[in-house]
Coordinates of C-alpha atoms in Angstrom, one line a residue:
Chain A
M1 CA 93.5 107.2 35.2
S2 CA 91.8 103.8 34.9
N3 CA 91.0 104.0 38.7
I4 CA 89.2 107.3 38.1
R5 CA 87.3 105.9 35.1
Q6 CA 86.2 103.0 37.2
I7 CA 84.8 105.1 39.8
F8 CA 82.9 107.3 37.3
E9 CA 81.5 104.1 35.7
R10 CA 80.5 102.8 39.1
F11 CA 78.1 105.7 39.5
G12 CA 76.7 105.2 36.1
Y13 CA 78.5 107.8 33.9
D14 CA 79.1 107.0 30.2
S15 CA 82.3 107.9 28.5
I16 CA 82.3 110.4 25.6
E17 CA 84.7 112.5 23.6
T18 CA 84.3 115.8 21.8
P19 CA 86.5 117.4 19.1
I20 CA 89.6 119.3 19.7
I21 CA 89.4 121.6 16.7
N22 CA 86.4 123.8 17.1
P23 CA 84.9 126.8 15.3
A24 CA 86.1 129.7 17.4
E25 CA 82.6 130.9 18.3
T26 CA 81.8 127.5 20.0
I27 CA 84.3 128.2 22.6
L28 CA 84.8 132.0 22.8
G29 CA 82.4 134.1 24.8
K30 CA 81.4 131.4 27.2
Y31 CA 83.9 131.9 30.0
G32 CA 83.9 135.6 30.5
E33 CA 86.7 138.0 29.5
E34 CA 89.2 136.2 31.7
G35 CA 88.4 132.8 29.9
D36 CA 88.5 134.3 26.4
K37 CA 92.0 135.8 27.2
L38 CA 93.2 132.2 28.0
T39 CA 91.6 130.4 25.2
Y40 CA 94.0 129.2 22.4
S41 CA 92.4 130.5 19.2
F42 CA 94.1 131.0 15.7
K43 CA 93.3 130.9 12.1
D44 CA 93.8 127.7 10.1
N45 CA 95.0 127.5 6.5
G46 CA 91.5 128.0 5.3
D47 CA 91.3 131.3 7.2
R48 CA 88.8 129.9 9.6
N49 CA 88.8 130.9 13.2
I50 CA 89.6 128.0 15.4
A51 CA 89.6 127.5 19.0
L52 CA 91.0 124.6 21.4
P53 CA 88.8 123.6 24.2
Y54 CA 89.3 125.7 27.4
D55 CA 87.5 123.0 29.4
L56 CA 85.2 120.1 28.6
T57 CA 81.9 121.5 29.9
V58 CA 81.3 124.0 26.8
P59 CA 82.2 121.3 24.2
F60 CA 79.8 118.9 26.0
A61 CA 77.0 121.5 26.1
R62 CA 77.4 121.8 22.4
L63 CA 77.2 118.1 21.8
V64 CA 74.1 117.9 24.0
A65 CA 72.5 120.8 22.1
A66 CA 73.2 119.1 18.8
N67 CA 71.9 115.6 19.9
W68 CA 69.6 116.1 22.8
S69 CA 66.5 114.5 21.1
K70 CA 68.5 111.1 20.7
L71 CA 70.0 111.1 24.3
P72 CA 68.5 109.6 27.4
I73 CA 67.5 112.8 29.6
P74 CA 68.7 113.2 32.2
F75 CA 72.1 112.4 30.6
K76 CA 75.3 111.6 32.7
R77 CA 78.5 111.5 31.1
Y78 CA 82.3 111.6 32.0
Q79 CA 85.0 112.8 29.7
I80 CA 88.8 112.6 30.1
Q81 CA 90.5 114.7 27.5
R82 CA 93.1 117.3 27.1
V83 CA 92.3 121.1 27.4
W84 CA 94.4 124.1 26.6
R85 CA 94.9 127.4 28.5
A86 CA 97.3 130.2 27.6
D87 CA 98.2 130.8 31.3
K88 CA 101.5 131.0 32.9
P89 CA 102.7 127.6 33.5
Q90 CA 103.0 126.6 37.1
K91 CA 103.5 123.4 39.1
G92 CA 100.4 121.2 38.5
R93 CA 99.2 123.4 35.6
Q94 CA 100.9 123.2 32.2
R95 CA 99.3 125.0 29.3
E96 CA 98.1 121.7 28.0
F97 CA 96.5 119.4 30.7
Y98 CA 93.9 116.6 31.1
Q99 CA 90.6 117.3 32.7
C100 CA 88.3 114.7 33.9
D101 CA 84.7 115.9 34.0
I102 CA 81.5 114.6 35.0
D103 CA 78.2 116.2 34.2
I104 CA 74.5 115.4 34.8
I105 CA 72.3 117.3 32.4
G106 CA 68.6 117.6 32.0
T107 CA 67.3 117.9 35.6
K108 CA 67.2 120.6 38.3
S109 CA 67.0 117.9 41.1
L110 CA 69.4 118.8 44.0
I111 CA 70.0 115.0 44.1
C112 CA 72.5 115.7 41.2
E113 CA 74.5 118.0 43.4
A114 CA 74.6 115.5 46.4
E115 CA 75.4 112.7 43.9
V116 CA 78.4 114.8 42.5
T117 CA 79.6 115.3 46.0
K118 CA 79.4 111.6 46.8
V119 CA 81.5 110.8 43.7
I120 CA 84.1 113.5 44.7
T121 CA 84.5 112.1 48.1
T122 CA 84.5 108.5 46.8
L123 CA 87.2 109.4 44.4
F124 CA 89.6 111.4 46.6
S125 CA 89.2 108.8 49.5
E126 CA 89.9 105.8 47.2
L127 CA 92.9 107.5 45.5
G128 CA 94.3 107.8 49.0
F129 CA 93.7 111.5 50.0
S130 CA 92.7 111.8 53.6
Q131 CA 93.0 115.6 54.1
F132 CA 90.7 116.8 51.3
V133 CA 87.8 119.4 51.8
I134 CA 85.1 120.3 49.5
K135 CA 84.3 124.1 49.7
L136 CA 80.9 124.9 48.5
N137 CA 78.6 127.8 48.2
S138 CA 75.3 128.7 46.4
R139 CA 75.5 131.3 43.6
R140 CA 71.9 132.2 44.3
L141 CA 72.7 132.9 47.9
L142 CA 75.7 135.0 47.1
N143 CA 73.5 137.0 44.5
S144 CA 71.0 137.7 47.3
I145 CA 73.7 138.8 49.6
L146 CA 75.1 141.2 47.0
N147 CA 71.7 142.4 46.3
K148 CA 71.0 143.3 49.8
F149 CA 74.3 145.2 49.9
G150 CA 72.9 147.2 46.7
I151 CA 75.5 146.0 44.5
E152 CA 74.5 146.6 40.9
D153 CA 77.4 145.0 39.1
A154 CA 77.3 141.6 40.6
T155 CA 79.2 139.9 37.9
S156 CA 82.3 142.2 38.6
A157 CA 81.9 141.8 42.3
I158 CA 81.8 138.0 42.1
R159 CA 85.0 138.0 39.9
I160 CA 86.7 140.2 42.5
I161 CA 85.4 138.0 45.5
D162 CA 86.7 134.9 43.5
K163 CA 90.2 136.3 43.8
L164 CA 90.0 136.4 47.7
A165 CA 92.1 133.3 48.3
K166 CA 94.7 134.7 45.8
I167 CA 95.0 138.4 46.8
G168 CA 93.7 138.3 50.5
K169 CA 91.0 140.0 52.1
E170 CA 92.3 143.6 52.3
A171 CA 92.9 143.8 48.6
T172 CA 89.6 142.3 47.9
V173 CA 87.9 145.0 50.1
E174 CA 89.8 147.8 48.3
M175 CA 89.0 146.4 44.9
L176 CA 85.3 146.2 45.7
I177 CA 85.4 149.8 47.0
E178 CA 86.8 150.8 43.6
I179 CA 83.8 149.4 41.8
G180 CA 81.5 151.3 44.2
V181 CA 80.7 148.8 46.9
E182 CA 80.1 151.0 49.9
K183 CA 80.0 148.4 52.7
A184 CA 82.8 146.2 51.3
E185 CA 84.3 145.6 54.8
E186 CA 81.0 144.5 56.2
L187 CA 80.2 142.4 53.2
M188 CA 83.5 140.4 53.5
V189 CA 82.9 139.8 57.3
L190 CA 79.6 138.3 56.3
L191 CA 81.1 136.3 53.5
M192 CA 84.0 134.5 55.4
P193 CA 83.2 131.1 56.6
E194 CA 82.9 130.5 60.4
N195 CA 84.6 127.5 62.2
N196 CA 82.0 125.1 61.3
N197 CA 78.9 124.9 59.0
E198 CA 76.5 125.4 61.6
E199 CA 77.9 128.7 62.7
T200 CA 78.2 129.9 59.1
F201 CA 74.5 129.1 58.5
K202 CA 73.5 130.9 61.7
K203 CA 75.5 134.0 60.6
L204 CA 73.4 134.0 57.3
A205 CA 70.0 133.6 59.2
D206 CA 68.7 136.6 57.5
F207 CA 69.2 135.1 54.1
D208 CA 67.5 132.2 52.2
T209 CA 69.9 129.2 52.8
S210 CA 67.1 126.5 52.2
E211 CA 68.8 125.3 49.1
L212 CA 72.1 124.6 50.9
K213 CA 70.4 123.0 53.8
E214 CA 68.4 120.6 51.6
F215 CA 71.6 119.8 49.8
F216 CA 73.4 118.9 53.1
D217 CA 70.4 116.7 54.1
L218 CA 70.6 114.9 50.8
C219 CA 74.2 114.5 51.2
E220 CA 73.7 112.9 54.5
D221 CA 71.1 110.4 53.1
M222 CA 73.9 109.4 50.7
K223 CA 76.2 108.9 53.5
V224 CA 78.6 111.6 52.2
P225 CA 81.1 112.2 55.0
L226 CA 79.8 115.7 56.0
N227 CA 83.0 116.6 57.8
R228 CA 84.5 116.9 54.2
L229 CA 82.1 119.7 53.4
Q230 CA 82.8 123.3 54.2
F231 CA 80.2 125.9 53.5
D232 CA 82.0 128.9 52.4
P233 CA 79.9 131.9 51.4
S234 CA 82.9 133.7 49.8
L235 CA 83.4 131.0 47.2
A236 CA 82.6 132.5 43.8
R237 CA 83.8 130.5 41.0
G238 CA 84.8 133.1 38.5
L239 CA 83.0 131.5 35.6
D240 CA 79.8 133.1 34.2
Y241 CA 77.7 130.1 33.9
Y242 CA 77.3 128.7 37.5
T243 CA 73.8 129.5 38.8
G244 CA 73.3 127.3 41.9
I245 CA 75.6 125.4 44.2
S246 CA 79.2 125.3 43.3
F247 CA 82.1 123.2 44.6
E248 CA 86.1 123.4 45.0
V249 CA 88.2 120.7 46.3
Y250 CA 91.4 121.5 48.2
S251 CA 93.8 119.2 50.1
D252 CA 96.9 119.9 52.0
E253 CA 98.4 116.8 50.5
A254 CA 98.4 118.5 47.0
P255 CA 98.7 122.3 47.7
F256 CA 98.5 123.4 44.0
G257 CA 95.1 125.1 44.1
A258 CA 91.8 123.5 43.5
L259 CA 91.9 119.7 42.6
C260 CA 88.3 119.7 41.4
A261 CA 85.8 122.4 40.8
G262 CA 82.4 122.8 39.4
G263 CA 78.8 123.3 40.1
R264 CA 75.2 123.9 38.8
Y265 CA 74.6 125.8 35.5
D266 CA 71.0 126.4 34.4
D267 CA 71.2 127.6 30.8
L268 CA 74.4 126.6 29.3
C269 CA 73.0 124.9 26.3
S270 CA 70.9 127.9 25.5
M271 CA 74.1 129.4 23.9
F272 CA 73.7 126.6 21.3
C273 CA 70.0 125.8 21.0
D274 CA 66.5 126.9 22.3
Q275 CA 66.3 123.9 24.7
D276 CA 66.9 124.8 28.4
F277 CA 69.0 122.2 29.9
S278 CA 69.9 122.5 33.7
G279 CA 73.0 120.6 34.7
V280 CA 75.7 119.9 37.3
G281 CA 79.2 119.2 36.5
V282 CA 82.6 119.2 38.0
A283 CA 86.2 119.0 36.5
F284 CA 88.9 117.1 38.1
G285 CA 92.5 118.4 37.7
F286 CA 94.3 115.3 36.6
A287 CA 97.9 116.7 36.8
R288 CA 97.3 118.2 40.3
I289 CA 95.8 115.0 41.6
M290 CA 98.7 112.9 40.1
L291 CA 101.3 115.4 41.8
G292 CA 99.5 115.0 45.1
L293 CA 99.6 111.2 44.8
E294 CA 103.3 111.4 43.8
A295 CA 104.1 113.5 46.9
M296 CA 102.3 111.0 49.1
G297 CA 104.2 108.1 47.7
K298 CA 101.1 106.5 46.3
L299 CA 102.4 106.0 42.8
D300 CA 105.3 103.8 44.0
D301 CA 103.6 100.6 43.6
V302 CA 102.3 101.4 40.1
K303 CA 103.3 98.6 37.9
L304 CA 106.1 99.0 35.5
S305 CA 105.3 97.9 31.9
S306 CA 107.0 94.5 32.1
E307 CA 107.4 92.4 35.1
V308 CA 109.2 89.5 33.3
L309 CA 111.7 89.2 30.5
V310 CA 111.8 85.8 29.0
T311 CA 115.5 85.2 27.7
I312 CA 116.4 83.2 24.7
F313 CA 119.3 80.8 25.6
D314 CA 120.3 79.8 22.1
E315 CA 118.9 79.0 18.7
A316 CA 117.6 75.7 20.0
G317 CA 115.8 77.4 22.9
V318 CA 113.8 79.8 20.8
S319 CA 110.6 77.5 20.7
D320 CA 110.6 77.0 24.4
S321 CA 111.1 80.7 25.3
L322 CA 108.2 81.7 22.9
S323 CA 106.0 79.1 24.5
I324 CA 106.7 80.3 28.1
Y325 CA 106.3 83.9 26.9
S326 CA 102.8 83.0 25.6
D327 CA 101.9 81.2 28.8
L328 CA 102.8 84.3 30.8
T329 CA 101.0 86.8 28.8
D330 CA 97.9 84.4 28.5
S331 CA 97.7 84.3 32.3
G332 CA 97.8 88.1 32.6
I333 CA 101.4 88.7 33.5
N334 CA 103.1 91.8 31.9
S335 CA 106.0 90.2 30.2
E336 CA 108.2 90.4 27.1
V337 CA 110.7 88.1 25.2
Y338 CA 114.1 89.0 24.1
F339 CA 114.2 89.1 20.3
E340 CA 117.3 87.1 19.6
P341 CA 119.5 84.4 21.2
S342 CA 122.6 86.3 22.4
K343 CA 124.7 86.4 25.6
L344 CA 122.8 86.1 28.6
V345 CA 124.7 89.0 30.2
K346 CA 123.4 91.2 27.2
Q347 CA 119.8 90.1 27.8
F348 CA 120.1 90.9 31.6
K349 CA 121.6 94.3 30.8
Y350 CA 118.4 94.9 28.7
A351 CA 116.2 93.9 31.7
N352 CA 118.1 96.3 34.0
K353 CA 117.8 99.2 31.6
K354 CA 114.0 98.7 31.4
D355 CA 113.7 98.1 35.2
I356 CA 112.1 94.6 34.6
P357 CA 112.4 92.9 38.0
F358 CA 112.5 89.3 36.7
V359 CA 114.2 87.3 34.0
V360 CA 113.3 83.7 33.1
I361 CA 116.1 81.4 31.8
I362 CA 115.7 78.1 30.0
G363 CA 119.0 76.5 29.3
P364 CA 119.6 72.9 28.1
E365 CA 119.8 71.8 31.8
E366 CA 116.3 73.2 32.7
K367 CA 114.9 71.9 29.5
A368 CA 116.0 68.5 30.2
K369 CA 114.2 68.6 33.6
G370 CA 111.1 70.6 32.6
E371 CA 112.2 73.4 34.9
V372 CA 112.8 77.1 34.5
T373 CA 115.3 79.4 36.3
I374 CA 113.9 82.7 37.6
K375 CA 116.4 85.4 38.4
N376 CA 115.4 88.3 40.5
M377 CA 117.3 91.3 39.0
N378 CA 117.1 93.3 42.2
T379 CA 118.6 90.8 44.5
G380 CA 120.4 88.7 42.0
K381 CA 118.9 85.5 43.7
Q382 CA 118.2 82.7 41.3
K383 CA 115.4 80.0 41.8
T384 CA 114.6 77.0 39.8
I385 CA 111.0 75.7 39.8
P386 CA 109.0 73.4 37.6
K387 CA 108.0 75.1 34.3
T388 CA 104.3 74.3 35.0
Q389 CA 104.5 76.4 38.3
L390 CA 105.9 79.5 36.6
C391 CA 102.7 81.4 36.0
S392 CA 101.3 80.7 39.4
Y393 CA 104.6 81.8 40.9
F394 CA 104.3 85.4 39.3
N395 CA 100.6 85.5 39.8
N396 CA 100.9 85.0 43.5
Y397 CA 104.0 87.0 43.9
T398 CA 103.7 89.7 46.6
N399 CA 105.0 92.9 45.6
V400 CA 106.2 95.1 48.4
Chain B
M1 CA 66.8 87.1 71.2
Y2 CA 70.5 86.6 71.0
R3 CA 72.4 84.3 68.8
I4 CA 75.8 82.9 69.5
A5 CA 77.8 81.1 66.7
I6 CA 80.1 78.4 67.7
Q7 CA 82.3 75.8 65.9
G8 CA 80.1 72.9 64.5
K9 CA 83.0 70.6 64.3
G10 CA 86.5 70.7 65.6
R11 CA 88.7 71.2 68.6
L12 CA 87.1 74.5 69.7
Q13 CA 83.5 73.1 70.0
K14 CA 83.7 71.3 73.4
P15 CA 85.4 74.1 75.3
S16 CA 83.1 76.6 73.6
I17 CA 80.0 74.6 74.9
D18 CA 81.7 74.4 78.3
F19 CA 82.2 78.2 78.3
L20 CA 78.6 78.9 77.5
K21 CA 77.5 76.6 80.2
S22 CA 79.9 78.2 82.7
I23 CA 78.2 81.7 82.1
G24 CA 74.9 80.1 83.1
L25 CA 73.2 79.1 79.8
E26 CA 71.4 75.8 80.0
F27 CA 71.0 73.7 76.9
D28 CA 71.3 70.0 75.6
V29 CA 73.5 69.4 72.7
G30 CA 71.9 67.1 70.1
N31 CA 72.3 67.0 66.3
E32 CA 70.6 70.3 65.7
L33 CA 72.6 73.0 64.0
V34 CA 70.4 75.6 65.7
L35 CA 69.8 75.1 69.3
K36 CA 67.5 77.0 71.7
C37 CA 68.5 77.4 75.4
N38 CA 66.2 76.3 78.2
N39 CA 66.7 79.2 80.5
A40 CA 67.1 82.2 78.1
D41 CA 66.0 83.6 74.7
V42 CA 69.2 82.6 73.2
E43 CA 70.1 80.5 70.2
I44 CA 73.2 78.6 69.8
I45 CA 74.2 78.0 66.1
F46 CA 76.9 75.5 65.1
V47 CA 78.6 76.6 61.9
R48 CA 82.0 76.2 60.0
N49 CA 84.8 77.9 61.9
S50 CA 85.8 80.3 59.2
D51 CA 82.1 81.2 58.7
I52 CA 81.6 82.5 62.2
P53 CA 82.7 86.0 61.6
I54 CA 80.5 86.1 58.5
Y55 CA 77.4 85.3 60.7
I56 CA 78.6 88.2 63.0
E57 CA 79.3 90.7 60.1
Q58 CA 75.9 90.0 58.5
A59 CA 74.2 90.5 61.9
V60 CA 72.7 87.0 61.8
A61 CA 74.5 86.1 65.0
D62 CA 75.3 88.6 67.8
F63 CA 78.4 86.7 69.4
G64 CA 80.7 84.1 68.2
I65 CA 83.5 81.9 69.7
V66 CA 86.4 81.6 67.1
G67 CA 90.2 81.5 67.0
R68 CA 91.9 84.9 67.0
N69 CA 93.7 83.7 63.8
V70 CA 90.4 83.4 61.9
I71 CA 89.6 87.0 62.7
F72 CA 93.1 88.0 61.8
E73 CA 92.9 86.2 58.4
G74 CA 89.5 87.6 57.6
L75 CA 90.7 91.2 58.1
Y76 CA 87.6 91.8 60.4
D77 CA 87.6 94.8 62.5
F78 CA 85.0 93.9 65.0
P79 CA 86.0 94.0 68.6
I80 CA 87.3 91.1 70.7
L81 CA 85.0 91.0 73.8
E82 CA 86.9 88.4 75.9
E83 CA 90.0 86.1 75.6
L84 CA 88.8 82.8 76.6
G85 CA 92.2 81.0 77.3
F86 CA 91.6 77.8 75.4
G87 CA 92.4 76.7 71.9
K88 CA 95.9 78.2 72.2
C89 CA 98.0 77.8 69.1
S90 CA 100.5 79.9 66.8
L91 CA 100.5 81.0 63.3
V92 CA 104.0 80.2 62.1
I93 CA 106.2 80.1 59.1
A94 CA 108.1 76.8 58.7
A95 CA 110.7 75.5 56.3
P96 CA 113.1 72.6 55.9
E97 CA 116.4 73.2 57.6
G98 CA 118.8 75.5 55.9
N99 CA 115.9 77.1 53.9
E100 CA 115.3 80.1 56.1
D101 CA 115.8 82.9 53.7
L102 CA 112.1 83.4 52.4
D103 CA 112.8 86.0 49.7
G104 CA 111.4 84.9 46.5
E105 CA 110.4 81.5 47.8
R106 CA 107.0 79.7 47.3
I107 CA 105.1 79.6 50.5
A108 CA 102.0 77.3 50.8
T109 CA 99.4 78.3 53.3
T110 CA 95.7 78.3 54.1
Y111 CA 96.1 81.8 55.6
P112 CA 97.1 83.9 52.6
N113 CA 96.1 87.2 54.1
S114 CA 97.9 86.8 57.4
L115 CA 101.0 85.6 55.4
K116 CA 100.9 88.6 53.0
S117 CA 100.5 91.1 56.0
Y118 CA 103.6 89.3 57.6
L119 CA 105.6 89.6 54.5
K120 CA 104.6 93.2 53.8
K121 CA 105.7 94.0 57.4
R122 CA 109.0 92.4 56.9
K123 CA 109.3 93.7 53.4
I124 CA 109.9 90.2 52.0
N125 CA 108.7 89.3 48.5
A126 CA 107.4 85.8 47.9
S127 CA 104.9 83.8 46.0
V128 CA 102.0 82.9 48.1
I129 CA 100.3 79.6 47.2
K130 CA 96.9 79.2 48.8
I131 CA 95.9 75.5 49.4
G132 CA 93.1 74.1 51.5
G133 CA 94.8 71.8 53.8
S134 CA 97.7 69.2 54.4
V135 CA 100.0 72.3 54.2
E136 CA 102.9 70.5 56.0
A137 CA 103.3 68.1 53.0
A138 CA 103.7 70.9 50.4
P139 CA 107.6 71.3 50.6
K140 CA 108.2 67.4 50.6
L141 CA 105.8 67.2 47.5
G142 CA 107.7 70.0 45.6
L143 CA 104.6 72.5 45.6
A144 CA 106.4 75.0 47.9
D145 CA 109.7 75.8 49.7
A146 CA 108.2 76.9 53.0
I147 CA 104.6 76.9 54.7
C148 CA 102.7 79.2 56.9
D149 CA 100.3 77.2 59.2
I150 CA 98.9 76.8 62.7
T151 CA 100.8 74.7 65.1
Q152 CA 100.2 73.7 68.7
S153 CA 103.1 71.6 69.7
G154 CA 105.1 71.7 66.6
R155 CA 105.1 67.9 66.4
T156 CA 103.4 67.7 62.9
L157 CA 106.0 70.2 61.4
K158 CA 108.8 68.1 62.9
E159 CA 107.4 64.9 61.4
N160 CA 107.5 66.6 58.0
G161 CA 111.0 67.8 58.4
L162 CA 110.1 71.4 59.0
S163 CA 111.3 73.9 61.6
I164 CA 109.9 77.3 62.5
V165 CA 111.4 80.1 61.0
D166 CA 109.3 82.8 62.5
K167 CA 106.0 83.3 64.4
I168 CA 103.2 85.4 63.0
L169 CA 100.6 85.5 65.7
D170 CA 99.8 83.7 69.0
S171 CA 96.1 82.6 68.8
E172 CA 93.5 81.5 71.2
A173 CA 89.7 81.3 71.3
V174 CA 88.1 84.7 71.6
L175 CA 84.5 86.0 72.0
V176 CA 83.6 88.4 69.4
G177 CA 80.6 90.6 68.7
K178 CA 79.7 94.0 67.6
S179 CA 78.5 95.1 71.0
K180 CA 80.1 94.6 74.4
A181 CA 77.1 96.4 75.9
K182 CA 74.8 93.6 74.6
W183 CA 76.9 90.9 75.9
N184 CA 77.0 92.5 79.2
K185 CA 73.3 92.7 79.1
L186 CA 73.0 88.9 78.2
T187 CA 75.4 87.7 81.0
Q188 CA 73.7 90.0 83.6
S189 CA 70.4 88.5 82.8
L190 CA 71.5 84.9 83.5

């Protein structure tokens, strides 16, 4: 999580937090029927209607609406908090989970979309994903395509198209026919992405794709690896508030659905105030990303809480052990001290139980020579070195 | 104009100068750190051995002559254009007799990156102590249990009671640069 924070901060995003307990009207009605169904809402003891955040974007919009005159606009923030959805739990998606969001609000510049794309590629590359792809589309383009097909109920059509990956092409066509789309088959042919972005653009030559083309140019200027971007005209984020370019990130290394999703919204804050704030935001699925990293074995070298246990040999050794413990923590080594002088075997057992790889022993013999003994709990090997070299020994230890 | 970086001081300097003359460059060595060739638009710059890759990376120099061990230690990924056959040596791990098990030991070196990559490959954990020189003396003085250093004949190691535990790398002087085509163009113009 701290790696993710560092990347957000590198790109100039400030950290904020928003309330967990919210008046229900703040949350409900913002995500469409589907979202309302999945929102946790209940009455508190004062008979007030309460809702837990479904995502972080709406609470953020509320915060901006209440404080916009005091914020630097455009405002960039990141937020890492829990959100709740009353969905069927599945791998990588519990009912309570962390989301990491970044948003830029208060500008319509397409540079925002390109910057967010840069953050996404930086984050997934640096975390160690090598297979990820960012699928993207323009809601404006999708609307104009649906318009040409004479579809009146664009919102319902978009929700159906959004299910394409889940239910498949045939079922999508059937559902579209049910809501009165006549040329559903033809529409789906047009919406399916081609082998590469150039061909997809070519297929849609009759439509205005200038926004997406400009976006690709800006991404190139920002040195975003363009092979990570896949223009997919069928992408139709099922939320009601996206108005421009939207994104979804997938990786074969973490096949649990989208690892990150978001896009441009133009009037989200208008639900809360008269000000019209355009913004771009994406949410990163923390649990799914962690599962992916775990599957790739990238979490193996995560440091355990303590690297070193300083033992206490006997009552007379308390003072030396505490002094060494202090030296270790002062030089940044995760360590702990055993709290009482007892049999070394007992102290070793404690270290084993906590998976602490090293114990430090200062018996009378070591004390007399100004030395300490280091026992490697994994190999059992013991090594005696001058006490003055102890911190350097651990700080320079290679951990493979 | 081309710039070629070579060692300002040390055992690679003379053979590097000889090599540059052998490809047809004409110049007179004096005290200058930047030297213009008489017969071509080429500057030879004399810099610290370990800085040579930095001059190339920052595109201040086009080519450099440096030990392969320096490139390896600096984790540089630019290509080796030619192996020059001089300055041969090895990067080795050495320890006092009977101290061959490196696990958990203190190893002193001026090449910490090379040593760490070796340890990682061999799945050995150890404490890597970076020092600036006189590495051979570290075990005798109680700073380390073993060392990782460059050796040619192994004589200095022996004199300090050390024997070779393992070899990390065979090194020699190499010509490096970002573009082989550029080098070909230079040599063909001479």
